[in-house]
Amino acid sequence: MREGDYQGSLLWVLDATVTPMGRRLIRKWVEQPLINQAEICKRHAAVEALATDNQARGDLRMALDGVYDLERLAGRIAAASANARDLNALQLTLSRLPSVISILGEFNSATLSAICQRINPLVEVVSAITQAIVEDPPVAIKEGGLIKPGFSKALDELRTVAVGAKEWLGTF
């Protein structure tokens, strides 16, 4: 795998992930296998629960399909290099969490139930982004037009002044 021999490798056989985070996790698990028997049994029970419930597994795959890479988005946000489209990608991905939590709860697995308990759906973050950011924002934040009209009265007033000033300058 390290030398580019992905196809035909154990990872290639096992990797049925639909997200970049899942792909990185399965790779880590293959490269750094568990050695504690109790942990191995817990993971095996969770995998067995996923493998035996075809309907719930399919629902989970559909809920996860198309989500953006949260680890990379979080890194961009932490580094203050995120753009508006990154924020919309974050909103879309986080909006899927309630569904993912619900579906994970359908499996007969203590490990998957524990994962459900640890997931914070961040409803407030989803709501804030949905209320503030336009649906199709510009790539560069400097272009403006990022915040929805009506979100901030002060910003709306500044926009009106800016447009009025441009029109006023255009008359000269």
mmCIF file of C-alpha atoms in Angstrom:
data_model
loop_
_atom_site.group_PDB
_atom_site.id
_atom_site.type_symbol
_atom_site.label_atom_id
_atom_site.label_comp_id
_atom_site.label_asym_id
_atom_site.label_seq_id
_atom_site.Cartn_x
_atom_site.Cartn_y
_atom_site.Cartn_z
ATOM 1 C CA MET A 1 0.000 0.000 0.000
ATOM 2 C CA ARG A 2 2.798 2.415 0.787
ATOM 3 C CA GLU A 3 4.365 1.837 -2.606
ATOM 4 C CA GLY A 4 1.177 2.435 -4.576
ATOM 5 C CA ASP A 5 0.035 -1.187 -4.720
ATOM 6 C CA TYR A 6 -3.528 -0.420 -3.617
ATOM 7 C CA GLN A 7 -5.301 -2.588 -6.189
ATOM 8 C CA GLY A 8 -5.226 -6.198 -5.079
ATOM 9 C CA SER A 9 -4.192 -5.303 -1.518
ATOM 10 C CA LEU A 10 -6.052 -6.226 1.666
ATOM 11 C CA LEU A 11 -7.134 -2.602 1.938
ATOM 12 C CA TRP A 12 -8.526 -2.728 -1.594
ATOM 13 C CA VAL A 13 -10.610 -5.785 -0.637
ATOM 14 C CA LEU A 14 -11.890 -4.288 2.620
ATOM 15 C CA ASP A 15 -12.455 -0.683 1.558
ATOM 16 C CA ALA A 16 -16.146 -0.199 0.868
ATOM 17 C CA THR A 17 -16.197 3.267 2.429
ATOM 18 C CA VAL A 18 -18.132 6.193 0.976
ATOM 19 C CA THR A 19 -16.383 9.062 2.773
ATOM 20 C CA PRO A 20 -12.796 10.302 2.866
ATOM 21 C CA MET A 21 -12.854 9.978 6.667
ATOM 22 C CA GLY A 22 -13.940 6.344 6.410
ATOM 23 C CA ARG A 23 -11.238 5.643 3.852
ATOM 24 C CA ARG A 24 -8.557 7.077 6.157
ATOM 25 C CA LEU A 25 -9.938 5.135 9.126
ATOM 26 C CA ILE A 26 -10.018 1.752 7.361
ATOM 27 C CA ARG A 27 -6.486 2.371 6.117
ATOM 28 C CA LYS A 28 -5.347 3.121 9.675
ATOM 29 C CA TRP A 29 -7.054 -0.031 10.942
ATOM 30 C CA VAL A 30 -5.327 -2.168 8.317
ATOM 31 C CA GLU A 31 -1.930 -0.564 8.872
ATOM 32 C CA GLN A 32 -2.216 -0.515 12.678
ATOM 33 C CA PRO A 33 -4.341 -3.503 13.727
ATOM 34 C CA LEU A 34 -5.645 -3.877 17.259
ATOM 35 C CA ILE A 35 -3.761 -6.180 19.607
ATOM 36 C CA ASN A 36 -6.107 -6.110 22.622
ATOM 37 C CA GLN A 37 -8.489 -9.068 22.399
ATOM 38 C CA ALA A 38 -11.397 -7.234 24.066
ATOM 39 C CA GLU A 39 -11.093 -4.336 21.612
ATOM 40 C CA ILE A 40 -10.882 -6.768 18.694
ATOM 41 C CA CYS A 41 -14.081 -8.489 19.865
ATOM 42 C CA LYS A 42 -15.900 -5.132 20.212
ATOM 43 C CA ARG A 43 -14.887 -4.085 16.715
ATOM 44 C CA HIS A 44 -15.820 -7.493 15.312
ATOM 45 C CA ALA A 45 -19.275 -7.286 16.912
ATOM 46 C CA ALA A 46 -19.812 -3.824 15.398
ATOM 47 C CA VAL A 47 -18.695 -5.003 11.954
ATOM 48 C CA GLU A 48 -20.954 -8.050 12.274
ATOM 49 C CA ALA A 49 -23.927 -5.819 13.127
ATOM 50 C CA LEU A 50 -23.188 -3.680 10.077
ATOM 51 C CA ALA A 51 -22.712 -6.718 7.842
ATOM 52 C CA THR A 52 -25.903 -8.523 8.853
ATOM 53 C CA ASP A 53 -28.412 -5.646 8.618
ATOM 54 C CA ASN A 54 -28.465 -4.955 4.890
ATOM 55 C CA GLN A 55 -31.302 -2.412 5.029
ATOM 56 C CA ALA A 56 -29.808 -0.255 7.779
ATOM 57 C CA ARG A 57 -26.337 -0.529 6.244
ATOM 58 C CA GLY A 58 -27.713 0.651 2.895
ATOM 59 C CA ASP A 59 -29.506 3.525 4.622
ATOM 60 C CA LEU A 60 -26.291 4.482 6.403
ATOM 61 C CA ARG A 61 -24.300 4.402 3.177
ATOM 62 C CA MET A 62 -26.895 6.657 1.505
ATOM 63 C CA ALA A 63 -26.820 9.080 4.454
ATOM 64 C CA LEU A 64 -23.017 9.256 4.291
ATOM 65 C CA ASP A 65 -22.685 9.352 0.504
ATOM 66 C CA GLY A 66 -21.719 12.810 -0.685
ATOM 67 C CA VAL A 67 -20.690 14.207 2.687
ATOM 68 C CA TYR A 68 -17.649 16.410 2.585
ATOM 69 C CA ASP A 69 -14.386 15.724 4.362
ATOM 70 C CA LEU A 70 -15.039 17.082 7.862
ATOM 71 C CA GLU A 71 -11.439 16.679 8.963
ATOM 72 C CA ARG A 72 -10.169 18.807 6.093
ATOM 73 C CA LEU A 73 -12.981 21.355 6.460
ATOM 74 C CA ALA A 74 -12.219 21.672 10.180
ATOM 75 C CA GLY A 75 -8.545 22.150 9.358
ATOM 76 C CA ARG A 76 -9.323 24.951 6.901
ATOM 77 C CA ILE A 77 -11.650 26.618 9.377
ATOM 78 C CA ALA A 78 -9.066 26.336 12.194
ATOM 79 C CA ALA A 79 -6.387 27.783 9.898
ATOM 80 C CA ALA A 80 -8.740 30.622 8.903
ATOM 81 C CA SER A 81 -8.392 29.630 5.250
ATOM 82 C CA ALA A 82 -11.967 28.421 4.726
ATOM 83 C CA ASN A 83 -14.118 30.082 2.114
ATOM 84 C CA ALA A 84 -17.897 30.397 1.918
ATOM 85 C CA ARG A 85 -18.248 27.181 -0.068
ATOM 86 C CA ASP A 86 -16.379 25.366 2.695
ATOM 87 C CA LEU A 87 -18.944 26.693 5.168
ATOM 88 C CA ASN A 88 -21.790 25.484 2.966
ATOM 89 C CA ALA A 89 -20.076 22.089 2.651
ATOM 90 C CA LEU A 90 -19.831 22.002 6.448
ATOM 91 C CA GLN A 91 -23.526 22.854 6.750
ATOM 92 C CA LEU A 92 -24.552 20.167 4.271
ATOM 93 C CA THR A 93 -22.400 17.537 5.981
ATOM 94 C CA LEU A 94 -23.507 18.437 9.502
ATOM 95 C CA SER A 95 -27.155 18.456 8.413
ATOM 96 C CA ARG A 96 -26.804 14.720 7.717
ATOM 97 C CA LEU A 97 -25.711 13.906 11.277
ATOM 98 C CA PRO A 98 -29.210 13.461 12.779
ATOM 99 C CA SER A 99 -29.987 10.885 10.104
ATOM 100 C CA VAL A 100 -26.648 9.125 10.640
ATOM 101 C CA ILE A 101 -27.258 9.029 14.407
ATOM 102 C CA SER A 102 -30.748 7.620 13.910
ATOM 103 C CA ILE A 103 -29.574 4.915 11.516
ATOM 104 C CA LEU A 104 -26.611 3.917 13.712
ATOM 105 C CA GLY A 105 -29.086 3.496 16.576
ATOM 106 C CA GLU A 106 -30.913 0.815 14.555
ATOM 107 C CA PHE A 107 -27.962 -1.585 14.708
ATOM 108 C CA ASN A 108 -27.711 -4.177 17.461
ATOM 109 C CA SER A 109 -24.250 -3.150 18.653
ATOM 110 C CA ALA A 110 -23.027 -1.632 21.905
ATOM 111 C CA THR A 111 -20.072 -0.093 20.066
ATOM 112 C CA LEU A 112 -22.282 1.599 17.471
ATOM 113 C CA SER A 113 -24.649 2.773 20.232
ATOM 114 C CA ALA A 114 -21.677 4.297 22.055
ATOM 115 C CA ILE A 115 -20.660 6.087 18.859
ATOM 116 C CA CYS A 116 -24.200 7.501 18.591
ATOM 117 C CA GLN A 117 -23.924 8.880 22.108
ATOM 118 C CA ARG A 118 -20.654 10.661 21.278
ATOM 119 C CA ILE A 119 -21.889 12.374 18.106
ATOM 120 C CA ASN A 120 -22.991 15.956 18.630
ATOM 121 C CA PRO A 121 -25.313 16.919 15.755
ATOM 122 C CA LEU A 122 -24.307 20.605 16.109
ATOM 123 C CA VAL A 123 -27.808 21.779 15.243
ATOM 124 C CA GLU A 124 -26.943 25.363 16.224
ATOM 125 C CA VAL A 125 -23.996 25.447 13.807
ATOM 126 C CA VAL A 126 -26.137 24.111 10.957
ATOM 127 C CA SER A 127 -28.825 26.673 11.730
ATOM 128 C CA ALA A 128 -26.350 29.572 11.933
ATOM 129 C CA ILE A 129 -24.721 28.709 8.607
ATOM 130 C CA THR A 130 -28.098 28.148 6.929
ATOM 131 C CA GLN A 131 -29.388 31.504 8.154
ATOM 132 C CA ALA A 132 -26.232 33.478 7.356
ATOM 133 C CA ILE A 133 -24.594 32.172 4.161
ATOM 134 C CA VAL A 134 -26.137 32.445 0.690
ATOM 135 C CA GLU A 135 -26.775 29.140 -1.086
ATOM 136 C CA ASP A 136 -24.356 29.771 -3.951
ATOM 137 C CA PRO A 137 -21.617 31.932 -2.450
ATOM 138 C CA PRO A 138 -18.675 33.392 -4.334
ATOM 139 C CA VAL A 139 -15.409 31.477 -4.140
ATOM 140 C CA ALA A 140 -13.470 34.419 -2.725
ATOM 141 C CA ILE A 141 -14.838 36.016 0.413
ATOM 142 C CA LYS A 142 -13.441 39.377 -0.762
ATOM 143 C CA GLU A 143 -16.005 39.402 -3.596
ATOM 144 C CA GLY A 144 -18.789 40.058 -1.088
ATOM 145 C CA GLY A 145 -22.285 38.685 -1.414
ATOM 146 C CA LEU A 146 -21.547 36.011 1.176
ATOM 147 C CA ILE A 147 -24.110 36.915 3.837
ATOM 148 C CA LYS A 148 -27.823 36.617 3.078
ATOM 149 C CA PRO A 149 -29.759 39.873 2.914
ATOM 150 C CA GLY A 150 -31.853 40.241 6.054
ATOM 151 C CA PHE A 151 -29.434 38.305 8.248
ATOM 152 C CA SER A 152 -27.895 41.464 9.710
ATOM 153 C CA LYS A 153 -29.663 44.815 9.736
ATOM 154 C CA ALA A 154 -26.334 46.642 10.114
ATOM 155 C CA LEU A 155 -24.835 44.811 7.131
ATOM 156 C CA ASP A 156 -27.937 45.516 5.047
ATOM 157 C CA GLU A 157 -27.574 49.231 5.856
ATOM 158 C CA LEU A 158 -23.898 49.179 4.860
ATOM 159 C CA ARG A 159 -24.798 47.474 1.577
ATOM 160 C CA THR A 160 -27.379 50.165 0.866
ATOM 161 C CA VAL A 161 -24.812 52.889 1.577
ATOM 162 C CA ALA A 162 -22.209 51.178 -0.639
ATOM 163 C CA VAL A 163 -24.625 50.792 -3.557
ATOM 164 C CA GLY A 164 -25.860 54.363 -3.081
ATOM 165 C CA ALA A 165 -22.299 55.690 -3.024
ATOM 166 C CA LYS A 166 -21.423 53.873 -6.254
ATOM 167 C CA GLU A 167 -24.527 55.280 -7.946
ATOM 168 C CA TRP A 168 -23.775 58.769 -6.624
ATOM 169 C CA LEU A 169 -20.155 58.571 -7.866
ATOM 170 C CA GLY A 170 -21.408 57.280 -11.206
ATOM 171 C CA THR A 171 -23.315 60.522 -11.791
ATOM 172 C CA PHE A 172 -20.081 62.517 -11.949
#
